[in-house]
mmCIF file of C-alpha atoms and ligand atoms in Angstrom:
data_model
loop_
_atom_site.group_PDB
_atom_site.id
_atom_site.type_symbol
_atom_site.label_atom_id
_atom_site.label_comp_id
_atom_site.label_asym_id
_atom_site.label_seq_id
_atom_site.Cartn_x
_atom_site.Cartn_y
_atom_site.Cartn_z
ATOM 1 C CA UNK A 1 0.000 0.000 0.000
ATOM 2 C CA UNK A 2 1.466 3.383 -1.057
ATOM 3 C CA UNK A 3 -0.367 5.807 0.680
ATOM 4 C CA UNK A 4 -1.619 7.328 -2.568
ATOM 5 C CA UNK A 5 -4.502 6.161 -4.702
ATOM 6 C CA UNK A 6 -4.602 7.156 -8.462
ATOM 7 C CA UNK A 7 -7.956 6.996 -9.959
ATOM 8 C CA UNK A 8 -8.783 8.027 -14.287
ATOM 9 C CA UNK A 9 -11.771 9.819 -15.088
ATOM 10 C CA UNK A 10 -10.850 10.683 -18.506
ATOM 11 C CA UNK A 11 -9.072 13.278 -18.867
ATOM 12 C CA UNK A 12 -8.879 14.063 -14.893
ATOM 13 C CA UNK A 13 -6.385 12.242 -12.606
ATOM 14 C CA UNK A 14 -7.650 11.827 -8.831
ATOM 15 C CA UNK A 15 -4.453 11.830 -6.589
ATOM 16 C CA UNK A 16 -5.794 10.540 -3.157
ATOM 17 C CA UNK A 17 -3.734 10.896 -0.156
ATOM 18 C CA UNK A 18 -5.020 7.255 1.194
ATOM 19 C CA UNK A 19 -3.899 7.006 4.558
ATOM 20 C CA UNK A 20 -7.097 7.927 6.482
ATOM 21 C CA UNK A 21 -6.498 6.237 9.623
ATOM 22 C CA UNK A 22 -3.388 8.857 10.162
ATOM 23 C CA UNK A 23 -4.718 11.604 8.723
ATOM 24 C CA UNK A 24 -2.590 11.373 5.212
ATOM 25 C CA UNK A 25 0.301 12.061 7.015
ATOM 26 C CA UNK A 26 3.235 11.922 4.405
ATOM 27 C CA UNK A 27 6.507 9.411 4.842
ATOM 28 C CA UNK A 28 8.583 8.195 2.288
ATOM 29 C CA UNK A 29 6.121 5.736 0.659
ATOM 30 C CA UNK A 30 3.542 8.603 0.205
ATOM 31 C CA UNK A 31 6.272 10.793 -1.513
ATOM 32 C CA UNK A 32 7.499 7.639 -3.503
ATOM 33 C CA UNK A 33 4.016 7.115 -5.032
ATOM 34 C CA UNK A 34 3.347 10.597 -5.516
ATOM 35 C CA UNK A 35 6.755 11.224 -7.437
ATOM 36 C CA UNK A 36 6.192 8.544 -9.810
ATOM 37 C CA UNK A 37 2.867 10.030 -10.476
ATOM 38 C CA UNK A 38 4.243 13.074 -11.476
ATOM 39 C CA UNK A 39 6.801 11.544 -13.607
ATOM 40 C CA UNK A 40 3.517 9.952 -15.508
ATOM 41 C CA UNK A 41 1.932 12.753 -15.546
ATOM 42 C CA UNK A 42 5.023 14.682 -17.354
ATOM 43 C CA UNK A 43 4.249 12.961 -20.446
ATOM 44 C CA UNK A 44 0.923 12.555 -19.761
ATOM 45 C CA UNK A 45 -0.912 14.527 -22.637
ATOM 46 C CA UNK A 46 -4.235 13.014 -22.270
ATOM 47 C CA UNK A 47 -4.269 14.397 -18.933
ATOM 48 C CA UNK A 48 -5.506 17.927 -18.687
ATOM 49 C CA UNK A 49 -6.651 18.371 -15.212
ATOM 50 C CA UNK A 50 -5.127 16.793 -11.627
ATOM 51 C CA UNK A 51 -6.933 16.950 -8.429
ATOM 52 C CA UNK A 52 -5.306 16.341 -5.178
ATOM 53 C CA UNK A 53 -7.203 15.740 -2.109
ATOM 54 C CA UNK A 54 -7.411 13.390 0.958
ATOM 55 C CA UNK A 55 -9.431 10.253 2.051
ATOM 56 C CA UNK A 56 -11.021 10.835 4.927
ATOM 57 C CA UNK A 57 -11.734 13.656 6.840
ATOM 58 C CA UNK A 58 -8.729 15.778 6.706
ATOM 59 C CA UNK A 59 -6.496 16.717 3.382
ATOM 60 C CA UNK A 60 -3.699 15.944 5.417
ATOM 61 C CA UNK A 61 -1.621 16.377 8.958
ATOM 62 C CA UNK A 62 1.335 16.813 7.338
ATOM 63 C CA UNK A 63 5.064 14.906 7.625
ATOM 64 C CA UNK A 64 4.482 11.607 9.303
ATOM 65 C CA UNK A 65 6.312 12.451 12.726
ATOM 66 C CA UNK A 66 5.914 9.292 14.158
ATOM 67 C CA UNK A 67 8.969 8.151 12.991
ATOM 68 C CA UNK A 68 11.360 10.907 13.547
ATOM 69 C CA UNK A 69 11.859 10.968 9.772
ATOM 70 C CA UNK A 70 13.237 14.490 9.218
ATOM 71 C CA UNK A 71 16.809 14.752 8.013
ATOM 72 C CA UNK A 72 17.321 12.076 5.500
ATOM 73 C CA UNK A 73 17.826 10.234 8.858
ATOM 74 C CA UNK A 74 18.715 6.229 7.745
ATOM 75 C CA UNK A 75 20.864 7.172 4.134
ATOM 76 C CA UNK A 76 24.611 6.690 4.479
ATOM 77 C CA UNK A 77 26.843 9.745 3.443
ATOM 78 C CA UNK A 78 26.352 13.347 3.586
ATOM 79 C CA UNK A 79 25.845 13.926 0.609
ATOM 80 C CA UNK A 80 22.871 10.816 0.385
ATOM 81 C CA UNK A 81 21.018 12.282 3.503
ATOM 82 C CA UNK A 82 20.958 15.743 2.443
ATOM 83 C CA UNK A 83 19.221 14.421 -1.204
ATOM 84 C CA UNK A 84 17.353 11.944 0.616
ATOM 85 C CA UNK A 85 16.438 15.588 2.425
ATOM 86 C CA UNK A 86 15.430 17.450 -0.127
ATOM 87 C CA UNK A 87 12.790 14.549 -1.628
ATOM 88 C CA UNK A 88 9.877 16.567 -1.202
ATOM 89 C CA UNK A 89 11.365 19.772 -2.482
ATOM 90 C CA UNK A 90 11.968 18.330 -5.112
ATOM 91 C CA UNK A 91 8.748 16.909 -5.685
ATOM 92 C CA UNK A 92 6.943 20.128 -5.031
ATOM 93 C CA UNK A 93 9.135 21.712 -7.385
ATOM 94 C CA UNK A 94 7.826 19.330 -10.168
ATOM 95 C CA UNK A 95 4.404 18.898 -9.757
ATOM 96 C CA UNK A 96 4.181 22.949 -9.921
ATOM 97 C CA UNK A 97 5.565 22.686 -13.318
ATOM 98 C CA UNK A 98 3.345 20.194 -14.413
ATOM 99 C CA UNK A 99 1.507 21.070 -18.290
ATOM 100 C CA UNK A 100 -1.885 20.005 -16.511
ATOM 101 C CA UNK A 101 -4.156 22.406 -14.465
ATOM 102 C CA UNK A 102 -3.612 21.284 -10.733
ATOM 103 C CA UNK A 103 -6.768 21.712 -8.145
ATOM 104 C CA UNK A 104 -6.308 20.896 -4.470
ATOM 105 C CA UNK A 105 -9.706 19.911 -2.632
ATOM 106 C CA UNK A 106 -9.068 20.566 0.707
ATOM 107 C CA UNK A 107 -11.244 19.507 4.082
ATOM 108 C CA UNK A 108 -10.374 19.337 7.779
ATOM 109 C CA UNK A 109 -6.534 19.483 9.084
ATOM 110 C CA UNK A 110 -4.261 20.926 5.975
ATOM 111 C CA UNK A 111 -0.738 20.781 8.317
ATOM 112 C CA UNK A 112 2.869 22.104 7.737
ATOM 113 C CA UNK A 113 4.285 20.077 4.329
ATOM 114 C CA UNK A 114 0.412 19.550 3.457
ATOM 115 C CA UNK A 115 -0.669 23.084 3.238
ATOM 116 C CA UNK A 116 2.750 23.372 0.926
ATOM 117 C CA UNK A 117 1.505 20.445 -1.156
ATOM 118 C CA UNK A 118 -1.717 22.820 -1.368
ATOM 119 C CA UNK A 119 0.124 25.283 -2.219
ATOM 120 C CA UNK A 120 1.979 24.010 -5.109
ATOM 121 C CA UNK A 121 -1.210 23.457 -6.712
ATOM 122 C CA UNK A 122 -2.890 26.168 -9.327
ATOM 123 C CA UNK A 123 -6.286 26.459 -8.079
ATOM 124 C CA UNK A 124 -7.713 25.480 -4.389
ATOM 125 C CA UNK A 125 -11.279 24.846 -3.214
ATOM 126 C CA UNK A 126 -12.045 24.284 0.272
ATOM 127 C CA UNK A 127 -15.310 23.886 2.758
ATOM 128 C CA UNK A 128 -15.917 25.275 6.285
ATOM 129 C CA UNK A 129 -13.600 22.497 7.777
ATOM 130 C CA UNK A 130 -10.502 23.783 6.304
ATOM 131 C CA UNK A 131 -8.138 24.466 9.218
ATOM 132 C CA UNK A 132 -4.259 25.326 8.066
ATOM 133 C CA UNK A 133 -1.320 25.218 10.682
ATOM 134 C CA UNK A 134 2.327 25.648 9.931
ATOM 135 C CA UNK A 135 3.702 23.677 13.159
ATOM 136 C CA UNK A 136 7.260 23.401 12.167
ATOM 137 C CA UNK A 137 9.034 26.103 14.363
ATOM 138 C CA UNK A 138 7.198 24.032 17.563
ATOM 139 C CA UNK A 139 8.999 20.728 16.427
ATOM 140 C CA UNK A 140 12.473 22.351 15.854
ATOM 141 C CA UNK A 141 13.180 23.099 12.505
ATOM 142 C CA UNK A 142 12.697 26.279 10.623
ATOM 143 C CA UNK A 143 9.824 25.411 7.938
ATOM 144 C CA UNK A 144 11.542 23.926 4.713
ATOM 145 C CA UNK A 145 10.833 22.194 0.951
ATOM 146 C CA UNK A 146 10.639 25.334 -0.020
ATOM 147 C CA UNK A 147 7.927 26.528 2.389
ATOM 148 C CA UNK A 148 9.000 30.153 3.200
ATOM 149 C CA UNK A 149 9.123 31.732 -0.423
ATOM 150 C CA UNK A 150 6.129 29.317 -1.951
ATOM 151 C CA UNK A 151 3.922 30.627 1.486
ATOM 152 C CA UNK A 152 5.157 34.465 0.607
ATOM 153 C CA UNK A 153 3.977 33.883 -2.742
ATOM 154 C CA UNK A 154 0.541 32.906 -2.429
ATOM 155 C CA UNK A 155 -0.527 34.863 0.958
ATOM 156 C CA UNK A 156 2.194 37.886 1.148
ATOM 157 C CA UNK A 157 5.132 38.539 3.611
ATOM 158 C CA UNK A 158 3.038 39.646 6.571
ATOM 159 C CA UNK A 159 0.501 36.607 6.820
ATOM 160 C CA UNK A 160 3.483 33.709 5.908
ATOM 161 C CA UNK A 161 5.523 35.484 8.811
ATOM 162 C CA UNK A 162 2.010 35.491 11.317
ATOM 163 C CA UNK A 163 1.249 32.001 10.155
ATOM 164 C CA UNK A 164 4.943 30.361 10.374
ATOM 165 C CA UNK A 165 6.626 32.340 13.551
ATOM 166 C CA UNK A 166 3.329 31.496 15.434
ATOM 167 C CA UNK A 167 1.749 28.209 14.902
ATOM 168 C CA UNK A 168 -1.272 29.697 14.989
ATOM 169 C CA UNK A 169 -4.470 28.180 13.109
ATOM 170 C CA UNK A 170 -5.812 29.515 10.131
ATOM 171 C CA UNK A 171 -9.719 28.779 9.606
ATOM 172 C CA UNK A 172 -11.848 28.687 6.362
ATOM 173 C CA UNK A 173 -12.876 32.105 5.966
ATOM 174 C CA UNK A 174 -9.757 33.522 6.790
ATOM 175 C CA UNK A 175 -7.707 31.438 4.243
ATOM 176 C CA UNK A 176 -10.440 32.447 1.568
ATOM 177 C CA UNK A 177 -9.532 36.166 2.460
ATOM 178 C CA UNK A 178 -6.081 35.768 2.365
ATOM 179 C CA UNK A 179 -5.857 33.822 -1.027
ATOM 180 C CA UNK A 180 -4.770 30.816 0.172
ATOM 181 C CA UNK A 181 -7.781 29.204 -1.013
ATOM 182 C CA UNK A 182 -9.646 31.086 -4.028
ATOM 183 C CA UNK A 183 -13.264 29.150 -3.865
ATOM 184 C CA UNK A 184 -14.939 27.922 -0.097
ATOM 185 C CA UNK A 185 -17.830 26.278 -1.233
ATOM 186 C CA UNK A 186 -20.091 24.152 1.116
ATOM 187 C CA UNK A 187 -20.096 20.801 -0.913
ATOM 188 C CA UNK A 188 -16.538 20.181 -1.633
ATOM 189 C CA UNK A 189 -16.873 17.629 -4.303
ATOM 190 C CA UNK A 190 -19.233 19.758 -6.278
ATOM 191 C CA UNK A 191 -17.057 22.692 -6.151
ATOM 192 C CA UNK A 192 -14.133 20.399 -7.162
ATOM 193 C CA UNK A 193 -16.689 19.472 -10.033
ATOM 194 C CA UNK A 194 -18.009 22.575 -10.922
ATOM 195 C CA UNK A 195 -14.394 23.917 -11.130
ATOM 196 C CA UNK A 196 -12.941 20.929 -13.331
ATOM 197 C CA UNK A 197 -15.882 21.554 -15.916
ATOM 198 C CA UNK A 198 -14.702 24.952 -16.068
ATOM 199 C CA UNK A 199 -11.160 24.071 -16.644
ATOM 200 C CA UNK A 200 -11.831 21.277 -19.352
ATOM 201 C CA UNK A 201 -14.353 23.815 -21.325
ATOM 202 C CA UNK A 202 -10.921 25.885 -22.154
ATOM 203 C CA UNK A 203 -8.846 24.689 -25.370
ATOM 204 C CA UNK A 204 -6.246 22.664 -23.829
ATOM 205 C CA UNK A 205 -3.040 24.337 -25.590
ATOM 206 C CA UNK A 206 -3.723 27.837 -24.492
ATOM 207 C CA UNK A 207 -5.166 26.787 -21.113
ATOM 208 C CA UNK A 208 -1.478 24.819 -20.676
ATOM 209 C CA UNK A 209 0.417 27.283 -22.600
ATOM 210 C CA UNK A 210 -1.293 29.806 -19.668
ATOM 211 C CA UNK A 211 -0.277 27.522 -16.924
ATOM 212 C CA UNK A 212 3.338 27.185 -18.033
ATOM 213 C CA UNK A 213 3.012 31.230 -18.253
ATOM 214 C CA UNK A 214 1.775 31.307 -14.448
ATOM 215 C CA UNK A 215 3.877 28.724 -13.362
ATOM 216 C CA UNK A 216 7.364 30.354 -14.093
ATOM 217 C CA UNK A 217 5.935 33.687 -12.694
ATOM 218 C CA UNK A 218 5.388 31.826 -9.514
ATOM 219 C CA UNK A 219 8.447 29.697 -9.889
ATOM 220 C CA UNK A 220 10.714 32.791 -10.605
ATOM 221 C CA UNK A 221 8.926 34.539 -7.328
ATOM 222 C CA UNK A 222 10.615 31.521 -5.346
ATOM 223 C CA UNK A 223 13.838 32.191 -6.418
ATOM 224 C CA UNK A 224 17.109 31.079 -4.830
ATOM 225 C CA UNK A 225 15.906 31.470 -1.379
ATOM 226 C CA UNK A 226 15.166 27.294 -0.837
ATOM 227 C CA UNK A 227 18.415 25.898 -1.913
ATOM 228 C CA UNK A 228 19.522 25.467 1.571
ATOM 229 C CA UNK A 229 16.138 23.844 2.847
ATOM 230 C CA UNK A 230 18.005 20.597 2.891
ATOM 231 C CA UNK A 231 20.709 21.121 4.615
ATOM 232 C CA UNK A 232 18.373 22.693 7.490
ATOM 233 C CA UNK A 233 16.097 19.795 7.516
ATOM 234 C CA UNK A 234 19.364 17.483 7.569
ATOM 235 C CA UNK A 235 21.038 19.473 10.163
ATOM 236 C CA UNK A 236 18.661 20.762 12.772
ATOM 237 C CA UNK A 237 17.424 17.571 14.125
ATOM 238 C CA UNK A 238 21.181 17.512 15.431
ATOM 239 C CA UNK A 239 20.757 20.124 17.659
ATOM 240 C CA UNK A 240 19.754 20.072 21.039
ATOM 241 C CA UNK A 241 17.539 22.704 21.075
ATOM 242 C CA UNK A 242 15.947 21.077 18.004
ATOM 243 C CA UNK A 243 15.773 17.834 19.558
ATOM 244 C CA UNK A 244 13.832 19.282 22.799
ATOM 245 C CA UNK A 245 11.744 20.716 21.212
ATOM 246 C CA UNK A 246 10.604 18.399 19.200
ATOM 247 C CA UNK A 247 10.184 15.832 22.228
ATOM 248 C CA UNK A 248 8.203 18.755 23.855
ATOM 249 C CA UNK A 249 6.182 18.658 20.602
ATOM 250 C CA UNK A 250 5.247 15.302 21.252
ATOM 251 C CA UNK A 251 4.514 14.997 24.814
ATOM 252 C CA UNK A 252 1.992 17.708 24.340
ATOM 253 C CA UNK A 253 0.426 15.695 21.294
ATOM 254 C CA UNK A 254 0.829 12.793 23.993
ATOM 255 C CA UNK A 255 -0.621 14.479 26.731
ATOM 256 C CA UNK A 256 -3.810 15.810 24.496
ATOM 257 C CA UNK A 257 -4.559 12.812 23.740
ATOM 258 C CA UNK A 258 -4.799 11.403 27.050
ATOM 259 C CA UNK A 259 -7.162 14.061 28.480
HETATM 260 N N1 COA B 1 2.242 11.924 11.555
HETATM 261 C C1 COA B 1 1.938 10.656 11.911
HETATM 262 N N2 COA B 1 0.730 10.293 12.410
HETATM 263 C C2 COA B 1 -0.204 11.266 12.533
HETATM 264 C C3 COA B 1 0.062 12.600 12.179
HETATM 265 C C4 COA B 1 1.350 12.914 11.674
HETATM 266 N N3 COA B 1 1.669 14.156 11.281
HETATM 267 N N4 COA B 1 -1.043 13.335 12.436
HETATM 268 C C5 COA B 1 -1.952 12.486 12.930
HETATM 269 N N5 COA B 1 -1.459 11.242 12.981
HETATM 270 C C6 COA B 1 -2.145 10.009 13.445
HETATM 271 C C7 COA B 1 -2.330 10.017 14.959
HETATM 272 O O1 COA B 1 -1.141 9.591 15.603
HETATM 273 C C8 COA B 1 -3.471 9.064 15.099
HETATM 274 O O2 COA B 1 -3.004 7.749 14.912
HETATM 275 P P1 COA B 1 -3.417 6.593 15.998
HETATM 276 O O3 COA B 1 -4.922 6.564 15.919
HETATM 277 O O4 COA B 1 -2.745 5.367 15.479
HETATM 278 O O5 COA B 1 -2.923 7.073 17.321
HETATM 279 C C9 COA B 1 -4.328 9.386 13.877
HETATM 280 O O6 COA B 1 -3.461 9.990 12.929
HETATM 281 C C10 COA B 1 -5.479 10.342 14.169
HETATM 282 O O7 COA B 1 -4.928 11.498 14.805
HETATM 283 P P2 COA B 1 -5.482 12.086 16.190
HETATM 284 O O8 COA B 1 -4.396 12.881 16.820
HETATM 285 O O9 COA B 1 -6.089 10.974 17.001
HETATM 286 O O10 COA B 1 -6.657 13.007 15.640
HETATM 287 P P3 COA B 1 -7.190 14.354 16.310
HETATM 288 O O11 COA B 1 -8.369 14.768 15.510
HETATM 289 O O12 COA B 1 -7.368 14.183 17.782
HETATM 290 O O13 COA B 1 -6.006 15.422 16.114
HETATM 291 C C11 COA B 1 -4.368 16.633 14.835
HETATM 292 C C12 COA B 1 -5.672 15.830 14.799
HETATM 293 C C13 COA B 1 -4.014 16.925 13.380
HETATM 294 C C14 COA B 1 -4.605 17.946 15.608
HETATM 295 C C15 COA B 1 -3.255 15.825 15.529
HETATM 296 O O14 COA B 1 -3.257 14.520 14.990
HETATM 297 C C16 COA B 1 -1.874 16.403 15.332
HETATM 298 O O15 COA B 1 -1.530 17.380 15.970
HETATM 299 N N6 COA B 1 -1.063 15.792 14.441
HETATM 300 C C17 COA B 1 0.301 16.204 14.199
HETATM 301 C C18 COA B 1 0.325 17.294 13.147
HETATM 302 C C19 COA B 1 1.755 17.700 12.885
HETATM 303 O O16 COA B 1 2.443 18.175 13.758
HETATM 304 N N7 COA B 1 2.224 17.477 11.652
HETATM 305 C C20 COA B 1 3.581 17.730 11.299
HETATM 306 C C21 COA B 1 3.628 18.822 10.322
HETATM 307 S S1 COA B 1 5.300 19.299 10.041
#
């Protein structure tokens, strides 16, 4: 089982994150799965329009923590950990250049490398549930794969710093107002619907031709200012202040759950 579900509906793709029973929490088989769907999807012609969404009842909680799995932690080498680091970078970094019109549906908990996931997508539609939560600074690492400049670029500097130096949760009507989502509708999966009609009424060559357009404005807006995101994931999990917090991180997920 790979933690992602592909499903054909013509020419839509449904990427699933399929791992309801832990929220769609992404490890290394998730971002396997999803990587080789984007390297289908690169040649992928008949495909004009991708939606990403979650089983269950959240998009996703974000990196799988129950492993510890930051840092390229396992791979042999520096040089192997700090690629093994930057997998989901990378991936990000693809699937926003993909020729096909990307739409994220997005419901419940949408956490740290999830709401970056959202965010590499073109268009996304969300209902009343949404709830978006950069948590990264709490477990000990400054927010990476690119999150910063991609998070700048779709809500401005003010909101990205708010949102990433607090924690703080963002709701459903506030991520409408800030742009981070562009439709909240009250049935998701006819907004996703009504959304994807929309897309496929457009001729496909200038509606792609329009997305490669958009997506190198974007991409250029990132900039230089990730390349190091690797060598922070791989590096701050060394530190003790890094460490504790991250252990504090979890008793408090512990403790929550007890009470
Ligand atoms: N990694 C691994 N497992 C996760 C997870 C994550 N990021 N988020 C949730 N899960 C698992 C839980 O451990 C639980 O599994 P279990 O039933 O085997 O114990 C299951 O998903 C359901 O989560 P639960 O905490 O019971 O649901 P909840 O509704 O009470 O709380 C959250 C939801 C999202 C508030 C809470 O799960 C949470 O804080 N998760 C961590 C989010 C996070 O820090 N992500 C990292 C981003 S960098």
């Amino acid at each position: 089982m790979s933690g992602v579900r592909t499903e054909r509906d013509g020419a839509v793709v449904h990427l699933v994150l399929d791992r309801p029973d832990k929220l769609n929490a992404l490890n290394g088989e998730v971002l396997r799965a999803l990587t080789d769907s984007v390297a289908a999807l690169e040649d992928d012609l008949d495909a004009r329009v991708v939606v990403l969404r979650g089983e269950g009842r959240a998009f996703s909680a974000g990196a799988d923590i129950s492993g510890g799995g930051f840092g390229g932690a396992g791979s042999s080498g520096w040089a192997a950990r700090r690629h093994a680091a930057g997998g989901w970078q990378r991936l990000l970094d693809r699937f926003e250049a993909l020729s096909q019109i990307t739409v994220a549906a997005l419901r419940g908990h949408c956490i740290g490398g999830a709401a970056l996931l959202a965010a590499a997508c073109d268009i996304r539609i969300a209902d009343e549930s949404l709830q978006v939560r950069i948590p990264e600074l709490a477990i000990g690492i400054p927010l990476t794969w690119g999150g910063n400049p991609r998070l700048v670029r779709e809500i401005g500097l003010p909101l990205a710093r708010d949102l990433v130096m607090t924690g703080r949760i963002m709701e459903a009507d506030e991520a409408l107002r800030s742009g981070f989502v562009q439709r909240l509708v009250a049935d998701l999966d006819e907004g996703v619907a009504s959304c994807v009609e929309e897309l496929l009424a457009m001729p496909d060559a200038p509606l792609r031709m329009t997305k490669a357009m958009m997506s190198a404005i974007g991409r250029a807006q990132i900039g230089a200012a990730a390349w190091a995101d690797a060598d922070l994931i791989a590096w701050s999990p060394r530190e003790p202040e890094s460490q504790q917090a991250a252990a504090g991180y979890a008793a408090r997920k512990r403790g929550r759950k007890k009470t």
